[in-house]
Coordinates of C-alpha atoms in Angstrom, one line a residue:
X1 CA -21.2 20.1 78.2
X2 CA -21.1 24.0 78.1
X3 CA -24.0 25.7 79.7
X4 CA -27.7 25.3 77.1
X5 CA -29.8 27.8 77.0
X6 CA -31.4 27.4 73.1
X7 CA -33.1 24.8 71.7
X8 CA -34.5 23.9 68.4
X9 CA -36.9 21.2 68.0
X10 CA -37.7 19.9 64.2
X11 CA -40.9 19.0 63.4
X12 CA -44.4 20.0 65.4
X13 CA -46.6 16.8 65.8
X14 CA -46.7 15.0 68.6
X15 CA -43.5 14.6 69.2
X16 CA -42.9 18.3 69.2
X17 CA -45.8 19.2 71.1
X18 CA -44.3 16.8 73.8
X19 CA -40.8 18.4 73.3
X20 CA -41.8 21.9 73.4
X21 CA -44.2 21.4 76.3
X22 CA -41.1 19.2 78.8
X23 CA -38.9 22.1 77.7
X24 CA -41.0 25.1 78.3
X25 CA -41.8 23.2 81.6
X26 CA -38.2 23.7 82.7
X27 CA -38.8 27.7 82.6
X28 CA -34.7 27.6 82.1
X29 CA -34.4 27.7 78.4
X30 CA -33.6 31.2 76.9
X31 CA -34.5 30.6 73.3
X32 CA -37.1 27.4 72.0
X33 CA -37.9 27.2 68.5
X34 CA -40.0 24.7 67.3
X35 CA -39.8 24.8 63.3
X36 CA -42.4 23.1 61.4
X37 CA -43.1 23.0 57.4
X38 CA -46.4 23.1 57.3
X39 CA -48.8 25.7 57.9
X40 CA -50.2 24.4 61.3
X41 CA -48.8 22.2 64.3
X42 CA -50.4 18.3 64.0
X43 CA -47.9 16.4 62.4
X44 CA -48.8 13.5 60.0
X45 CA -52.6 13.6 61.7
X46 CA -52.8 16.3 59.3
X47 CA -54.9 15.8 56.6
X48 CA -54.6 16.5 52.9
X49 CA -57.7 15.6 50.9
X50 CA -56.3 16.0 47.8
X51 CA -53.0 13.9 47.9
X52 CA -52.0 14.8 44.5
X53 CA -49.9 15.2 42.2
X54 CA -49.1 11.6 43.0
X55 CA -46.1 10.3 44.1
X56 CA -44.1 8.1 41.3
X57 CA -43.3 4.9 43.5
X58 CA -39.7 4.5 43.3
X59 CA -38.8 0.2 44.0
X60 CA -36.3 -0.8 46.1
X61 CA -35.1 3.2 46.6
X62 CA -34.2 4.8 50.3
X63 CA -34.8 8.2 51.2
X64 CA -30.9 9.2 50.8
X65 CA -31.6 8.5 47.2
X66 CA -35.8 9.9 46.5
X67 CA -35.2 12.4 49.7
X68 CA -32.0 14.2 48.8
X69 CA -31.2 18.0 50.7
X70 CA -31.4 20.6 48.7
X71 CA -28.5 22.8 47.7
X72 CA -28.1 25.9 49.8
X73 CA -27.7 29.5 48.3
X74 CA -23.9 30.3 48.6
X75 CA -25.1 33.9 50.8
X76 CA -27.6 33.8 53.3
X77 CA -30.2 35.3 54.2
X78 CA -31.5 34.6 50.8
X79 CA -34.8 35.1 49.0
X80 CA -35.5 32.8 46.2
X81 CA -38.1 31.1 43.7
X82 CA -39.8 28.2 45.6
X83 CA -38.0 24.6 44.8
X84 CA -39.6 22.8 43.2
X85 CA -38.1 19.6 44.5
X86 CA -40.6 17.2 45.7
X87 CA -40.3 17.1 49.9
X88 CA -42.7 14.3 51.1
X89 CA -44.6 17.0 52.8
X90 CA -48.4 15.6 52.5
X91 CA -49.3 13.2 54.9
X92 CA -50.8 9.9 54.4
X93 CA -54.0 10.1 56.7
X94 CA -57.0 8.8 55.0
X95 CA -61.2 9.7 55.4
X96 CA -61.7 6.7 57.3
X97 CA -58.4 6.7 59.7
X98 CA -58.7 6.2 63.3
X99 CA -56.7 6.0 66.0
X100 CA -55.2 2.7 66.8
X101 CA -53.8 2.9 70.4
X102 CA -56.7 3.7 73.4
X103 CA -56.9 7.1 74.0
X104 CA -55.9 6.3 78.0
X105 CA -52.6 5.3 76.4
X106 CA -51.9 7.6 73.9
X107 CA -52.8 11.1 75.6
X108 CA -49.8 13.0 76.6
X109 CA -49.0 14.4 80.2
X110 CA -51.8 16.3 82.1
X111 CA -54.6 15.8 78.9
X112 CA -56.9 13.5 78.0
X113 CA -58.4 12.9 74.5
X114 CA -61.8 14.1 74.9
X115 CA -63.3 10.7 74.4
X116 CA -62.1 7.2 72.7
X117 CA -61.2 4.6 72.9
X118 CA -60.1 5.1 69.3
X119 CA -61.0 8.9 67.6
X120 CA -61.2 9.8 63.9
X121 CA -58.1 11.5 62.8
X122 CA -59.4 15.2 63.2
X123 CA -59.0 14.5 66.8
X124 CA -55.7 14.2 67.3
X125 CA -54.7 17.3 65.3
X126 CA -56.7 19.0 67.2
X127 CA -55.3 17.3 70.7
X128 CA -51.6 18.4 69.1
X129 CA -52.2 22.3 68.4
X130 CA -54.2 22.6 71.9
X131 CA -51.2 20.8 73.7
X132 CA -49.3 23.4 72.2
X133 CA -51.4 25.9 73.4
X134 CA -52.1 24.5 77.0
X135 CA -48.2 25.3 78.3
X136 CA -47.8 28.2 76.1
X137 CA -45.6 26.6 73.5
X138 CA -47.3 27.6 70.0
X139 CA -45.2 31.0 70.7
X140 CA -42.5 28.9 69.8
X141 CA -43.8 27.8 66.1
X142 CA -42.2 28.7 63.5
X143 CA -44.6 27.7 60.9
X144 CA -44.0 27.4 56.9
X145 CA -40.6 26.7 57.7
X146 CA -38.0 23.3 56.8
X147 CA -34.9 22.8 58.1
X148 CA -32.6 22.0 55.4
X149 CA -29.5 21.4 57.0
X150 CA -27.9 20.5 60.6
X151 CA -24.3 21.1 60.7
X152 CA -21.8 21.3 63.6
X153 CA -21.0 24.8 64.7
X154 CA -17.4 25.3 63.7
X155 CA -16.5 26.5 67.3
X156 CA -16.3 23.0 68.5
X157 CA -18.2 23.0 71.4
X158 CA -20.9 20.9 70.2
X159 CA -23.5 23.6 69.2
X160 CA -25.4 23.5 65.6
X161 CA -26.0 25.5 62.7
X162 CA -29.4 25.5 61.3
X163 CA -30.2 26.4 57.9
X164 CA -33.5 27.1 57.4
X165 CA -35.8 28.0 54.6
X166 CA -39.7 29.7 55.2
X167 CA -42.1 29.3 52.4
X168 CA -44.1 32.8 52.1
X169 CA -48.0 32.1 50.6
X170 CA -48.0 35.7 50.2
X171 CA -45.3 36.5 47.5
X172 CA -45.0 32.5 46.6
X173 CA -41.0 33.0 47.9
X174 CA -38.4 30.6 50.0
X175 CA -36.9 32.9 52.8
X176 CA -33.3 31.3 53.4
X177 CA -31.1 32.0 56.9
X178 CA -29.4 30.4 59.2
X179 CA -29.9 30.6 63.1
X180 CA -27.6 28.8 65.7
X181 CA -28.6 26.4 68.7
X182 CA -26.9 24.7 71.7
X183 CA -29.4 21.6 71.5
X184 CA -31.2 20.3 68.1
X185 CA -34.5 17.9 69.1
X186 CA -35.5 16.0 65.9
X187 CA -39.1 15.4 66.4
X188 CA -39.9 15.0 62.6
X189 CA -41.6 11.6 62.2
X190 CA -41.3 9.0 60.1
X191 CA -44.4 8.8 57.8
X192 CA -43.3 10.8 55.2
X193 CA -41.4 9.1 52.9
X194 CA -43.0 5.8 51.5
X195 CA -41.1 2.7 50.9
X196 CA -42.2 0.3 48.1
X197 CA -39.5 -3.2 48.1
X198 CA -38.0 -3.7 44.9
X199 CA -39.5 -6.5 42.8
X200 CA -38.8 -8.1 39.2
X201 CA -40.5 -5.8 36.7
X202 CA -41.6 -3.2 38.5
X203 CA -40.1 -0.2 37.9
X204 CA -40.2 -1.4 33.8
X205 CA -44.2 -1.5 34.7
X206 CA -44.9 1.8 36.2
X207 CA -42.8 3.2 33.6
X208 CA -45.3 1.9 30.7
X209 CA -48.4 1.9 32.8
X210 CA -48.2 5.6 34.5
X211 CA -50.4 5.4 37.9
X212 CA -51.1 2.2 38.0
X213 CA -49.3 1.6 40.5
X214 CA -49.5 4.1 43.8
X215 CA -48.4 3.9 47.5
X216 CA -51.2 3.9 50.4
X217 CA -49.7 7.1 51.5
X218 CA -52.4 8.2 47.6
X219 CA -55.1 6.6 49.4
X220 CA -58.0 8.8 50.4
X221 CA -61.1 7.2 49.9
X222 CA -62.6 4.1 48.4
X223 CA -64.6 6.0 46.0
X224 CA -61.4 6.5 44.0
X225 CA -61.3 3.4 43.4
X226 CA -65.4 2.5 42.5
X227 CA -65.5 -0.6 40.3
X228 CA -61.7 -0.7 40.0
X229 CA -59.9 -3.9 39.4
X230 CA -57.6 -3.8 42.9
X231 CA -54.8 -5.8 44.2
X232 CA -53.1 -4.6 47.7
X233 CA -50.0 -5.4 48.3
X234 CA -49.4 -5.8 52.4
X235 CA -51.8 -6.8 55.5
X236 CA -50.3 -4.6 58.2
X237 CA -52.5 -1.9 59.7
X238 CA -52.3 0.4 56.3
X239 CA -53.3 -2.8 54.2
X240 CA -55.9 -4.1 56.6
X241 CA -57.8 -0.6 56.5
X242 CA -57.3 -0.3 52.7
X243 CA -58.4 -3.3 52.5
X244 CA -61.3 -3.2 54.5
X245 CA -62.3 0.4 52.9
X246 CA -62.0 -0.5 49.2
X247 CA -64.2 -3.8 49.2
X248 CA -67.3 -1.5 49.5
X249 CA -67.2 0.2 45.9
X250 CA -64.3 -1.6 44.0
X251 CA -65.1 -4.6 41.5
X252 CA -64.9 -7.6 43.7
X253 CA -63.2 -9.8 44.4
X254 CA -60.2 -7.6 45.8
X255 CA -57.0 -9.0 45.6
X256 CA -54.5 -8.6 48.9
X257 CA -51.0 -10.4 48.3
X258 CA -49.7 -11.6 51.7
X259 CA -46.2 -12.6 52.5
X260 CA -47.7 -14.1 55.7
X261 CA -50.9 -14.2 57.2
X262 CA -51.0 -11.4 59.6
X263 CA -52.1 -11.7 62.8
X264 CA -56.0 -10.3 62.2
X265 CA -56.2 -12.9 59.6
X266 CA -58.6 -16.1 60.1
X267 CA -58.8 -19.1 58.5
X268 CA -59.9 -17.4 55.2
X269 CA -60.5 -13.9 53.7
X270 CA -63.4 -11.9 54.5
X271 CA -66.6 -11.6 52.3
X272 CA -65.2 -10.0 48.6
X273 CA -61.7 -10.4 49.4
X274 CA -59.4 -13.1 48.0
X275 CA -55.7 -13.8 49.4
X276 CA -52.7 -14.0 46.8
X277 CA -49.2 -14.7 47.4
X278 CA -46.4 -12.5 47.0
X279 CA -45.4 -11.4 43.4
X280 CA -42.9 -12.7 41.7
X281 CA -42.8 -10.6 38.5
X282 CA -45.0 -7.3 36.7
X283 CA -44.5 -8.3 33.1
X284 CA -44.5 -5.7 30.1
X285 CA -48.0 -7.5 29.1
X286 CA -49.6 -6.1 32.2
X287 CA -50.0 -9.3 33.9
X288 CA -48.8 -10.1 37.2
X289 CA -46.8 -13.1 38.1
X290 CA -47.2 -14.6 41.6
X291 CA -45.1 -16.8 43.6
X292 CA -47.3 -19.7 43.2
X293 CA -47.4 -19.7 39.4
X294 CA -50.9 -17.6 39.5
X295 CA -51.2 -14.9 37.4
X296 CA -53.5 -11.4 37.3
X297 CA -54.2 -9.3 34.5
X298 CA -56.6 -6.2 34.0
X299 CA -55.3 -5.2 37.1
X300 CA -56.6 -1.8 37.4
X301 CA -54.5 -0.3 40.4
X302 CA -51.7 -1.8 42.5
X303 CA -52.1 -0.1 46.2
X304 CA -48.6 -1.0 48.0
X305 CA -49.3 -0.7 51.6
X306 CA -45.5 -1.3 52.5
X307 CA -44.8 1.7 54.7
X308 CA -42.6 4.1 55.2
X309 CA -38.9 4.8 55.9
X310 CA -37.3 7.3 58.4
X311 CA -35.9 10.8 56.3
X312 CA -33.3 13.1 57.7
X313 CA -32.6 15.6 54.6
X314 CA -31.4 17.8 56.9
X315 CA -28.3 15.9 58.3
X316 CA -25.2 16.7 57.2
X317 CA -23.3 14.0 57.0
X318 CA -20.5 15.3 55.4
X319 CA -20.1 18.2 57.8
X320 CA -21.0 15.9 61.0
X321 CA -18.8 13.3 60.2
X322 CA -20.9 10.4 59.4
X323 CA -24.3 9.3 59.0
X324 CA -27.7 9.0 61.5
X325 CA -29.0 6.2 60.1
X326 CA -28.5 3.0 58.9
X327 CA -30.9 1.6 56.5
X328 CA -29.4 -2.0 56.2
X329 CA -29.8 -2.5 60.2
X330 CA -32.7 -0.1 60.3
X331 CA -31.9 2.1 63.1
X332 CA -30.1 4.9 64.9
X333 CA -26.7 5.2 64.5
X334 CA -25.1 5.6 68.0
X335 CA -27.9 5.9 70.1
X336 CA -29.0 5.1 74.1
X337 CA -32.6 4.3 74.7
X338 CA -33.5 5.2 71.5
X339 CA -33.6 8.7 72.6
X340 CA -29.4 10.1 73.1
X341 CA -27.2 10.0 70.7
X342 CA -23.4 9.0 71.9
X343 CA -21.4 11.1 69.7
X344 CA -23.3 14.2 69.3
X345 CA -24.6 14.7 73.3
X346 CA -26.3 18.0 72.2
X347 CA -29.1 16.1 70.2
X348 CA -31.9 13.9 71.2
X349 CA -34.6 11.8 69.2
X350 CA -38.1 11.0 70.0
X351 CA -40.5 9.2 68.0
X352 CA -38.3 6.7 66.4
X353 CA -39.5 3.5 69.0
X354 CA -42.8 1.3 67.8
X355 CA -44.3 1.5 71.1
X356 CA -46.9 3.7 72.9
X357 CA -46.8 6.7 70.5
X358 CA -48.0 9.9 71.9
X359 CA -47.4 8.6 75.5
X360 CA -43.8 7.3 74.9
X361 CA -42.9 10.5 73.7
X362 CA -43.8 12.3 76.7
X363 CA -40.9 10.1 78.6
X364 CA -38.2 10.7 75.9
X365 CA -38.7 14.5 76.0
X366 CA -39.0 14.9 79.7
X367 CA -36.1 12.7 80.1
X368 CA -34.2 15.3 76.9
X369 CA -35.1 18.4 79.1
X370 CA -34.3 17.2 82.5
X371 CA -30.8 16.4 81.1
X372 CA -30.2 19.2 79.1
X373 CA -31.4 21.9 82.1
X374 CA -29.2 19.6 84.6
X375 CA -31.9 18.8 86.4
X376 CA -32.2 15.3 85.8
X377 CA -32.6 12.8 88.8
X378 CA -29.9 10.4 87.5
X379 CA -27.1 10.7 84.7
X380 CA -26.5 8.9 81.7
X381 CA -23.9 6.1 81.5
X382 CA -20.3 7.0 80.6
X383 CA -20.0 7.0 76.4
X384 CA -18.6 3.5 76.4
X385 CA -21.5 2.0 78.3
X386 CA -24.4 3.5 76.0
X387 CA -22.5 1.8 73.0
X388 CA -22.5 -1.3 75.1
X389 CA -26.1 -1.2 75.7
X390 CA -26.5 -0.4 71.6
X391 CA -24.7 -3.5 70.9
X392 CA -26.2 -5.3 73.6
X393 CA -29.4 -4.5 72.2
X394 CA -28.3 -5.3 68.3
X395 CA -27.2 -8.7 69.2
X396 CA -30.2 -9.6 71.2
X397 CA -33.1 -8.3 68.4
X398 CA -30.6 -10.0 65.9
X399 CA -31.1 -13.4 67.4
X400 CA -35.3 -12.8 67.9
X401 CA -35.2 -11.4 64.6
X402 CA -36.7 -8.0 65.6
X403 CA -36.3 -5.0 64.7
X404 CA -34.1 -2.3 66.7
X405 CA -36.4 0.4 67.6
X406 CA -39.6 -2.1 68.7
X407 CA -40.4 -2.4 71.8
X408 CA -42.4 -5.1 73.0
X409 CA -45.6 -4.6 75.4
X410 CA -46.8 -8.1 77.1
X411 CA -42.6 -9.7 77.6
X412 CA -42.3 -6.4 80.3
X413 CA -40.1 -4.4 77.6
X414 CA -42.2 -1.5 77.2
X415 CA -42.3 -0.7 81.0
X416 CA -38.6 -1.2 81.8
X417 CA -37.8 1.0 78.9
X418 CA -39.9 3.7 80.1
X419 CA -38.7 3.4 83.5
X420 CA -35.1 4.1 82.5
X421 CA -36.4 7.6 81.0
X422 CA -38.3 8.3 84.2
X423 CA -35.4 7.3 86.4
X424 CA -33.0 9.8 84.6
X425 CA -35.9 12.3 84.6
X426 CA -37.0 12.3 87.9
X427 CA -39.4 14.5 89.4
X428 CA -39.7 18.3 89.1
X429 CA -38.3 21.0 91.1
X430 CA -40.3 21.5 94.2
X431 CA -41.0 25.4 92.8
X432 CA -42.6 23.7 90.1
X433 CA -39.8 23.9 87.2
X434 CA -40.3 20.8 84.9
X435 CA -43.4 18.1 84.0
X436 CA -44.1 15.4 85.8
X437 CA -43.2 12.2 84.2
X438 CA -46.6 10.1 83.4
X439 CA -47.5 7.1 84.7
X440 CA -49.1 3.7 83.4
X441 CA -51.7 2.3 85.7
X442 CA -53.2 -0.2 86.3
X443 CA -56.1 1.2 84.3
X444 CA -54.3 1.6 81.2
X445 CA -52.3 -1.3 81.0
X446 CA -55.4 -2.8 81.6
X447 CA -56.7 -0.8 78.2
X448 CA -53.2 -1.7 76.8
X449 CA -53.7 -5.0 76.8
X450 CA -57.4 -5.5 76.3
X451 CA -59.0 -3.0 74.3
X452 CA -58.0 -3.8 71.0
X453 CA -59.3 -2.0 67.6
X454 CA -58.1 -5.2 65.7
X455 CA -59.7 -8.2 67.6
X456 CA -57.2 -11.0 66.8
X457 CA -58.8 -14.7 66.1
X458 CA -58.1 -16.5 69.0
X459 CA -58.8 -13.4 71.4
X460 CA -62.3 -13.7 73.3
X461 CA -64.1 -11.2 75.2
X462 CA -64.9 -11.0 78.7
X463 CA -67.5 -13.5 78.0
X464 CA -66.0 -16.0 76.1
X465 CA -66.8 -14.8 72.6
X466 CA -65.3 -12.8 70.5
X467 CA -66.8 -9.7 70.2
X468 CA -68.1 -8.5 66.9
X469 CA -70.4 -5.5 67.4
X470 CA -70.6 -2.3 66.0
X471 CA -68.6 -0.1 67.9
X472 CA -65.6 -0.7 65.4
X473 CA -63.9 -1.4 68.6
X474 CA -63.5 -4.8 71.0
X475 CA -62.5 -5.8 74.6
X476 CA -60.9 -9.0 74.4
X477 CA -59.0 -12.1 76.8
X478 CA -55.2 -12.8 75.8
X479 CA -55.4 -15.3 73.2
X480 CA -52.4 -16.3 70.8
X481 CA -51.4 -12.4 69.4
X482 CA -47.6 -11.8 70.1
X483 CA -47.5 -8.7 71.5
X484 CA -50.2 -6.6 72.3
X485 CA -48.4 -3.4 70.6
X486 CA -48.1 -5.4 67.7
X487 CA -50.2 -3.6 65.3
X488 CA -47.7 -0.2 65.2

């Protein structure tokens, strides 16, 4: 690897706020850009009031085909009229959102949320642009501004072209050009694009019944829905909360189709809600077919809370020689520790794991600058070992029937993974160059494993009931919940 000195980072939530900050840190970098579409740093804790126009849900559809790259001017730099092409660029926080994860365990390095356990989402935009400005790194925004393609540099020695294109509010213009790097950091999230599973009828009924069928990622408030006929569709965190927000002004009972119970469920719904089965077919009539026979009509509004999938636009595949991402398997192509990437040693990735969010990303970027600034405290596995741990890894979640990129808390997983980052990391320099990897105490694994936002039936608290107050918030005993992490 040829001597790096620039590095672009995509995307400036907190991912990118943990990025920029490890690799400002260093003070060895000539050139750190962090480019970032919207108008301010915060990532999806952004929030849109008005989520409008609506997005069309489109069944069964990946982001390679609803989250296609734009075609780039043949001559650069270019100014153009804005595209009109619909970019998944509002995020999907709602009034009512909070923080799921305690704040102990989420903060990055060196900064604490200023209170918790769980904040309302206006905190943690604000935590992101003040981490930014804490080590100096909102110099390094480029705001307004999407990357619309990654390409190999055609010198061969693993640098990347960037094309890039800057909205201006002022004149209501894109601003094309390109810039070169010798690193790329894709810190762009993966909240962005929603994903709504293909199902008999569907895309036939939200043809004939325009908007009558949305994606949480719409949701805003339960007032939007007063004395609306509802059936959600999910019970992860996203349905729980949509759940639990629309029963105060829609026309009871509301409807929530389960494929399972989920793991905050009881022994029966709560007060105005009423559990249906997964559905089997939306007829032309308007009526809704469920797998038990049952059927719903008058439905109002279907809210599918059925997440999101990961979007890279900007990767050209093509030009790069193959894909990032396999949707069938649902993860990284090539990749070590979810973070390097085999064949292309001049990228990294943070933020694709489902573990400790803000505080996980703090590893993988330390671990990404440490590397990159040959400092790090021990170096990465020959090429043919990272694709044996990757199949390693494949063939052990294939047999638990997990998915790639989660990392369980309570089995140990979660701490040996992060271990490995902070073992290749290492400490700083002695003068000071680089941040300190954080650690996990005992205090917040303790908060990690018992302070819970979603008491779990079976969990008690610390004296022997389970706690139902009004906090919004509980401290519980180990009861039967899998993983402790489980809600991400």
């Amino acid at each position: 690897m040829s001597t790096i000195k620039s590095v672009a980072i995509i995307g400036a939530g907190a991912s990118g706020a943990a990025a920029a900050a490890a690799f400002a840190s260093e003070e060895y970098f000539e050139k750190i850009r962090v480019f970032e579409r919207r108008e301010s740093a915060g990532g999806t804790w952004i929030y849109d009031s008005d989520p409008s126009p609506l997005i069309k849900p489109q069944p069964g559809k990946l982001p390679t085909e609803i989250d296609p790259p734009l075609t780039i001017p043949k001559n650069l730099p270019a100014t153009l009229e804005p595209s009109p092409q619909e970019r998944y660029h509002k995020t999907p926080i709602y009034d009512e959102l909070t923080s799921n994860v305690p704040a102990i365990a989420m903060s990055l390095s060196d900064i604490p949320f200023p209170y918790g356990p769980f904040v309302p989402h206006n905190v943690p935009k604000q935590y992101i642009e003040n981490y930014f400005s804490a080590f100096k790194a909102d110099q390094f925004l480029v705001l307004n501004t999407t990357v619309e393609d990654v390409s190999r540099a055609p010198t061969g020695d693993d640098r990347w072209n960037l094309t890039l294109r800057q909205y201006d509010p002022v004149e209501h213009v894109d601003r094309w050009w390109k810039e070169e790097f010798d690193v790329v950091i894709f810190a762009n999230g993966h909240y962005s694009v929603p994903f709504v599973p293909a199902v008999k009828g569907l895309e036939a009924f939200i043809e004939k019944f325009p908007a009558r069928v949305i994606h949480s990622k719409s949701y805003r408030t339960p007032h939007q829905f007063a004395n609306k006929k509802l059936l959600i569709i999910g019970n992860s965190a996203s349905g729980h909360d949509v759940t639990a927000g629309v029963v105060k002004s829609a026309q009871l009972p509301v409807y929530q189709s389960r494929r399972s119970p989920s793991r905050w469920d009881g022994d029966k719904p709560d007060a105005g809600v009423e559990w249906k089965p997964i559905v089997k077919e939306y007829l032309q009539t308007g009526e809704i077919l469920f797998d038990d026979g049952t059927i719903l009509d008058d439905i109002d509004v279907v809210i599918y809370c059925t997440g999101y999938k990961v979007s890279f636009p900007f990767w050209n595949s093509k030009a790069n020689g193959r894909p990032i991402f396999n949707y069938k398997e649902n993860r990284l192509i090539g990749n070590y520790l979810h973070t390097f990437l085999t064949d292309f040693p001049t990228l990294g990735v943070i933020g694709i794991p489902r573990t400790l969010t803000f505080r996980s990303f703090n590893y993988q970027a330390i671990a990404l600058a440490r590397i990159f600034s040959g400092r790090n405290a021990r170096p990465l596995p020959a090429k043919d070992e990272q694709r044996q741990w990757e199949e390693q890894r494949w063939q052990s979640v294939s047999s638990q029937h997990r998915r790639f990129h989660d990392i369980a808390w309570d089995s140990g997983e979660t701490m040996g993974y992060l271990r490995e980052l902070y073992e290749i990391a290492g400490l700083p320099r002695i003068e000071g160059q680089g941040q300190t990897p954080p650690i996990l105490d005992a205090e917040t694994r303790w908060a990690i494993k018992h302070v819970r936002k979603y008491p779990v039936p079976g969990d008690e608290d610390e004296d022997g009931q389970t706690d139902d107050t009004d906090a919004g918030w509980s401290i519980v005993e180990r009861g039967h919940c899998k993983d402790s992490l489980h809600f991400l």
